[in-house]
XYZ file of C-alpha atoms in Angstrom:
300
model
C -0.044 -0.083 0.057
C 2.840 2.397 0.854
C 4.576 1.823 -2.417
C 1.263 2.309 -4.166
C 0.631 5.611 -2.443
C 4.283 6.792 -3.133
C 3.727 5.863 -6.862
C 0.408 7.579 -7.054
C 1.708 10.773 -5.320
C 4.795 10.921 -7.549
C 2.616 10.537 -10.673
C 0.321 13.466 -9.629
C 3.338 15.588 -8.693
C 5.302 14.963 -11.762
C 2.434 15.511 -14.200
C 0.703 18.539 -12.534
C 4.251 20.146 -12.073
C 4.419 20.286 -15.838
C 0.807 21.383 -16.537
C 1.465 24.824 -15.159
C 3.404 25.542 -18.393
C 0.904 23.784 -20.696
C -2.033 25.840 -19.224
C -0.402 29.072 -20.414
C -0.863 27.966 -23.983
C -4.620 27.537 -23.358
C -5.337 31.134 -22.436
C -5.643 33.803 -25.010
C -7.919 33.725 -28.127
C -10.102 30.872 -27.012
C -12.528 31.562 -24.100
C -11.343 29.906 -20.824
C -14.411 27.828 -20.450
C -14.217 26.430 -23.968
C -10.725 25.332 -23.399
C -11.741 23.591 -20.097
C -14.750 21.934 -21.628
C -12.513 20.649 -24.606
C -9.889 19.319 -22.143
C -12.246 17.171 -20.002
C -14.329 16.262 -23.075
C -11.380 14.586 -24.527
C -10.477 13.040 -21.185
C -13.883 11.581 -20.623
C -14.107 10.085 -24.229
C -10.726 8.408 -23.579
C -11.947 7.040 -20.176
C -15.122 5.733 -21.902
C -13.065 3.971 -24.600
C -10.793 2.496 -21.904
C -13.801 1.207 -19.977
C -15.112 -0.329 -23.283
C -11.891 -2.095 -24.097
C -11.288 -3.326 -20.513
C -14.990 -4.261 -20.044
C -15.229 -1.934 -16.972
C -18.947 -1.195 -16.094
C -20.016 2.494 -16.077
C -23.104 1.627 -14.173
C -23.436 3.674 -10.982
C -26.066 3.403 -8.321
C -28.695 6.002 -9.219
C -28.405 7.668 -5.793
C -24.767 8.519 -6.478
C -25.298 10.555 -9.536
C -26.187 13.665 -7.729
C -22.930 13.488 -5.924
C -21.076 12.666 -9.262
C -22.744 15.787 -10.774
C -21.575 17.862 -7.841
C -18.041 16.569 -8.019
C -17.977 17.229 -11.854
C -19.292 20.802 -11.468
C -16.857 21.652 -8.613
C -13.721 19.889 -9.934
C -14.059 19.800 -13.716
C -16.063 23.054 -14.349
C -15.670 25.595 -11.638
C -12.202 24.703 -10.310
C -10.371 24.876 -13.778
C -12.495 27.662 -15.197
C -11.644 29.990 -12.307
C -7.978 28.537 -12.308
C -7.411 29.320 -16.049
C -8.997 32.809 -15.466
C -6.745 33.534 -12.435
C -3.635 32.816 -14.513
C -4.598 35.594 -16.818
C -4.408 38.164 -13.930
C -1.454 37.032 -11.747
C 1.908 35.540 -11.868
C 2.113 31.886 -11.485
C 4.332 32.093 -8.372
C 1.535 33.790 -6.289
C -0.966 31.217 -7.676
C 1.331 28.373 -6.593
C 1.499 29.758 -3.077
C -2.206 30.418 -2.824
C -2.992 26.915 -4.064
C -1.892 25.573 -0.617
C -5.055 26.889 0.828
C -6.800 23.821 -0.692
C -5.350 21.790 2.026
C -6.822 23.880 4.674
C -10.211 23.992 3.079
C -10.101 20.193 2.689
C -9.398 19.670 6.308
C -12.328 21.868 7.520
C -14.789 20.633 5.028
C -13.857 17.087 5.587
C -14.679 17.594 9.191
C -17.930 19.425 8.650
C -19.340 17.448 5.688
C -17.957 13.916 6.201
C -17.528 14.106 10.030
C -13.864 12.904 9.804
C -11.377 13.947 12.364
C -9.041 16.819 11.870
C -5.407 15.279 11.621
C -3.054 17.709 13.288
C -0.097 16.340 11.394
C -1.776 17.515 8.117
C -2.150 20.974 9.560
C 1.407 21.294 10.737
C 2.818 19.659 7.711
C 0.896 21.881 5.390
C 1.992 25.057 7.333
C 5.599 23.952 7.019
C 5.278 23.277 3.245
C 3.474 26.640 2.817
C 6.340 28.425 4.420
C 8.677 26.519 1.986
C 6.649 27.635 -1.024
C 6.766 31.212 0.052
C 10.534 30.995 0.412
C 10.899 29.503 -3.128
C 8.809 32.157 -4.732
C 9.965 35.036 -2.581
C 12.128 36.662 -5.269
C 9.126 36.563 -7.746
C 7.024 38.666 -5.307
C 9.544 41.595 -5.552
C 8.741 41.786 -9.294
C 5.009 41.760 -8.778
C 3.169 44.895 -9.453
C -0.103 45.585 -7.691
C -2.383 46.296 -10.636
C -6.270 46.427 -10.831
C -6.219 42.927 -12.274
C -4.631 41.349 -9.130
C -7.802 41.778 -7.198
C -9.860 40.001 -9.855
C -7.091 37.296 -9.991
C -7.299 36.751 -6.224
C -11.013 36.411 -6.514
C -10.805 33.887 -9.260
C -8.048 31.883 -7.351
C -10.008 31.769 -4.126
C -13.064 30.550 -6.081
C -10.908 27.906 -7.840
C -9.381 26.511 -4.643
C -12.765 26.578 -2.772
C -14.396 24.677 -5.596
C -11.494 22.168 -5.640
C -12.012 21.445 -1.985
C -15.698 20.891 -2.248
C -14.903 18.596 -5.263
C -12.316 16.680 -3.189
C -14.603 16.124 -0.298
C -17.485 15.148 -2.601
C -15.230 12.674 -4.486
C -14.043 11.210 -1.206
C -17.669 10.655 -0.248
C -18.406 8.831 -3.468
C -15.132 6.696 -3.221
C -16.057 5.727 0.295
C -19.123 4.023 -1.205
C -16.677 1.657 -3.095
C -17.320 3.386 -6.445
C -14.554 2.659 -8.957
C -12.119 5.503 -9.664
C -12.355 5.210 -13.468
C -16.277 5.151 -13.749
C -16.366 8.081 -11.218
C -14.075 10.177 -13.111
C -15.874 9.345 -16.426
C -19.311 10.471 -15.014
C -17.876 13.400 -12.992
C -15.900 14.709 -16.094
C -18.944 14.239 -18.330
C -21.178 16.323 -16.047
C -18.488 18.857 -15.697
C -18.113 19.192 -19.583
C -21.845 19.496 -19.941
C -22.096 22.220 -17.254
C -19.157 24.036 -18.633
C -20.452 23.904 -22.198
C -23.890 25.160 -21.194
C -22.523 28.090 -19.251
C -20.245 29.019 -22.180
C -23.136 28.636 -24.658
C -25.661 30.764 -22.570
C -22.929 33.311 -21.977
C -22.524 33.931 -25.626
C -18.975 32.626 -25.696
C -17.519 31.873 -29.213
C -16.570 28.376 -29.696
C -13.643 29.466 -31.836
C -10.264 27.767 -31.845
C -6.770 29.332 -32.424
C -4.494 28.572 -35.259
C -1.340 28.037 -33.042
C -0.223 24.379 -32.965
C 1.036 24.931 -29.374
C -2.674 25.165 -28.247
C -3.413 21.771 -29.487
C -0.199 20.099 -28.333
C -1.013 21.518 -24.805
C -4.631 20.492 -24.989
C -3.655 16.785 -25.669
C -1.093 16.745 -22.996
C -3.485 18.312 -20.419
C -6.294 15.954 -21.440
C -4.269 12.637 -21.569
C -1.756 13.257 -18.842
C -3.097 16.118 -16.771
C -6.645 14.687 -16.677
C -6.867 10.983 -17.312
C -3.686 9.784 -15.731
C -3.047 12.423 -13.095
C -6.733 12.706 -11.909
C -7.010 8.911 -12.025
C -3.929 8.662 -9.740
C -5.159 11.446 -7.444
C -8.523 9.983 -6.868
C -6.962 6.568 -6.119
C -4.708 8.420 -3.645
C -7.613 10.228 -2.126
C -9.469 7.060 -1.679
C -6.443 5.423 0.186
C -5.331 8.197 2.325
C -8.021 10.768 2.453
C -8.522 14.150 0.739
C -6.675 16.072 3.426
C -3.330 14.272 2.936
C -3.716 13.775 -0.854
C -4.101 17.532 -1.150
C -0.415 17.887 -0.185
C 0.288 17.257 -3.876
C -0.356 21.008 -4.439
C 2.554 21.975 -2.343
C 5.014 19.632 -3.991
C 4.251 19.893 -7.646
C 5.371 23.646 -7.770
C 8.844 22.352 -6.923
C 8.725 20.172 -10.024
C 7.554 23.218 -12.079
C 10.803 25.058 -10.900
C 12.941 22.096 -11.822
C 11.380 22.151 -15.347
C 11.872 25.836 -15.472
C 15.516 25.437 -14.626
C 16.128 23.589 -17.877
C 13.709 25.353 -20.306
C 13.627 28.856 -18.827
C 16.978 29.274 -17.091
C 15.484 29.514 -13.671
C 18.216 30.440 -11.159
C 18.142 28.765 -7.763
C 18.892 30.869 -4.656
C 19.438 30.009 -1.020
C 15.828 30.844 -0.366
C 14.521 28.343 -2.826
C 16.834 25.668 -1.683
C 15.712 26.065 2.014
C 12.193 26.368 0.698
C 12.431 22.878 -0.963
C 13.784 21.375 2.330
C 10.740 22.861 4.085
C 8.438 21.274 1.526
C 10.047 17.926 2.050
C 9.997 18.132 5.761
C 6.257 19.281 5.614
C 5.378 16.372 3.374
C 6.959 14.000 5.938
C 5.045 15.505 8.796
C 1.681 15.510 6.838
C 2.141 11.893 5.855
C 2.951 10.814 9.310
C 6.399 9.630 8.423
C 8.178 12.086 10.748
C 6.625 10.320 13.794
C 7.775 6.912 12.539
C 11.312 8.077 11.792
C 11.611 9.771 15.274
C 10.361 6.676 17.029
C 13.001 4.557 15.234
C 15.635 6.983 16.287
C 14.566 6.892 19.968
C 14.155 3.075 20.066
């Protein structure tokens, strides 16, 4: 189980650490919600084909569909629509730091909605990790200018992370009922696509697509890797360790994004960023309960 969790966690971190760059190619000419709908429509179709090939049943108990609809709206409609919009109004460094709030939202909502205990190690680990992320991106904040758009960006970001938290808690509830991860994602993504498309349609958005090949390359990558593989791994991880611990992924994948940036964008590491990475690693150990086990081994 431990090895499985490590593999699932690593898959999410490595893939989502690279999707930050891919998302930047999705904003611009095409309306945000159209890009989101296309991304998850492709992912849902791929999941449906996979289920057909592997003879995986997509039948879900009728009573579960209202929760699948909620998960789809929160995770695959509102979360990413707001996230894409936020990226148009603020630097990715600030967005990466703010994304850590998902963990705190998850902890509180998990207690209120699911009645599950608040795990102190998750709170402490998340706080240590948040400090690490702040140190890593400290130089970027010096370049940030407070424009009118930043307020709108903060609003979009907060809405995105709150939506993600509600989606995570709803997903955990569905998975607690022994629903399969792949059928759950198929239905949730399908509901999310339907909701996003309807909002875009009734809002008068044009379903126009750009001419740049980079848009389509990034769309395929986000659909296959960022949605099918990463979300499949994340939901499996959420099922096994809970939405509070699984959410720590959001504090680790910005580090992967920086490593990628080192090779492709000549990112220069500083003392702050190195110390920040150490804090993120320590925070992860605390949140996952590994710190206590290591300490007990030392003292034995």
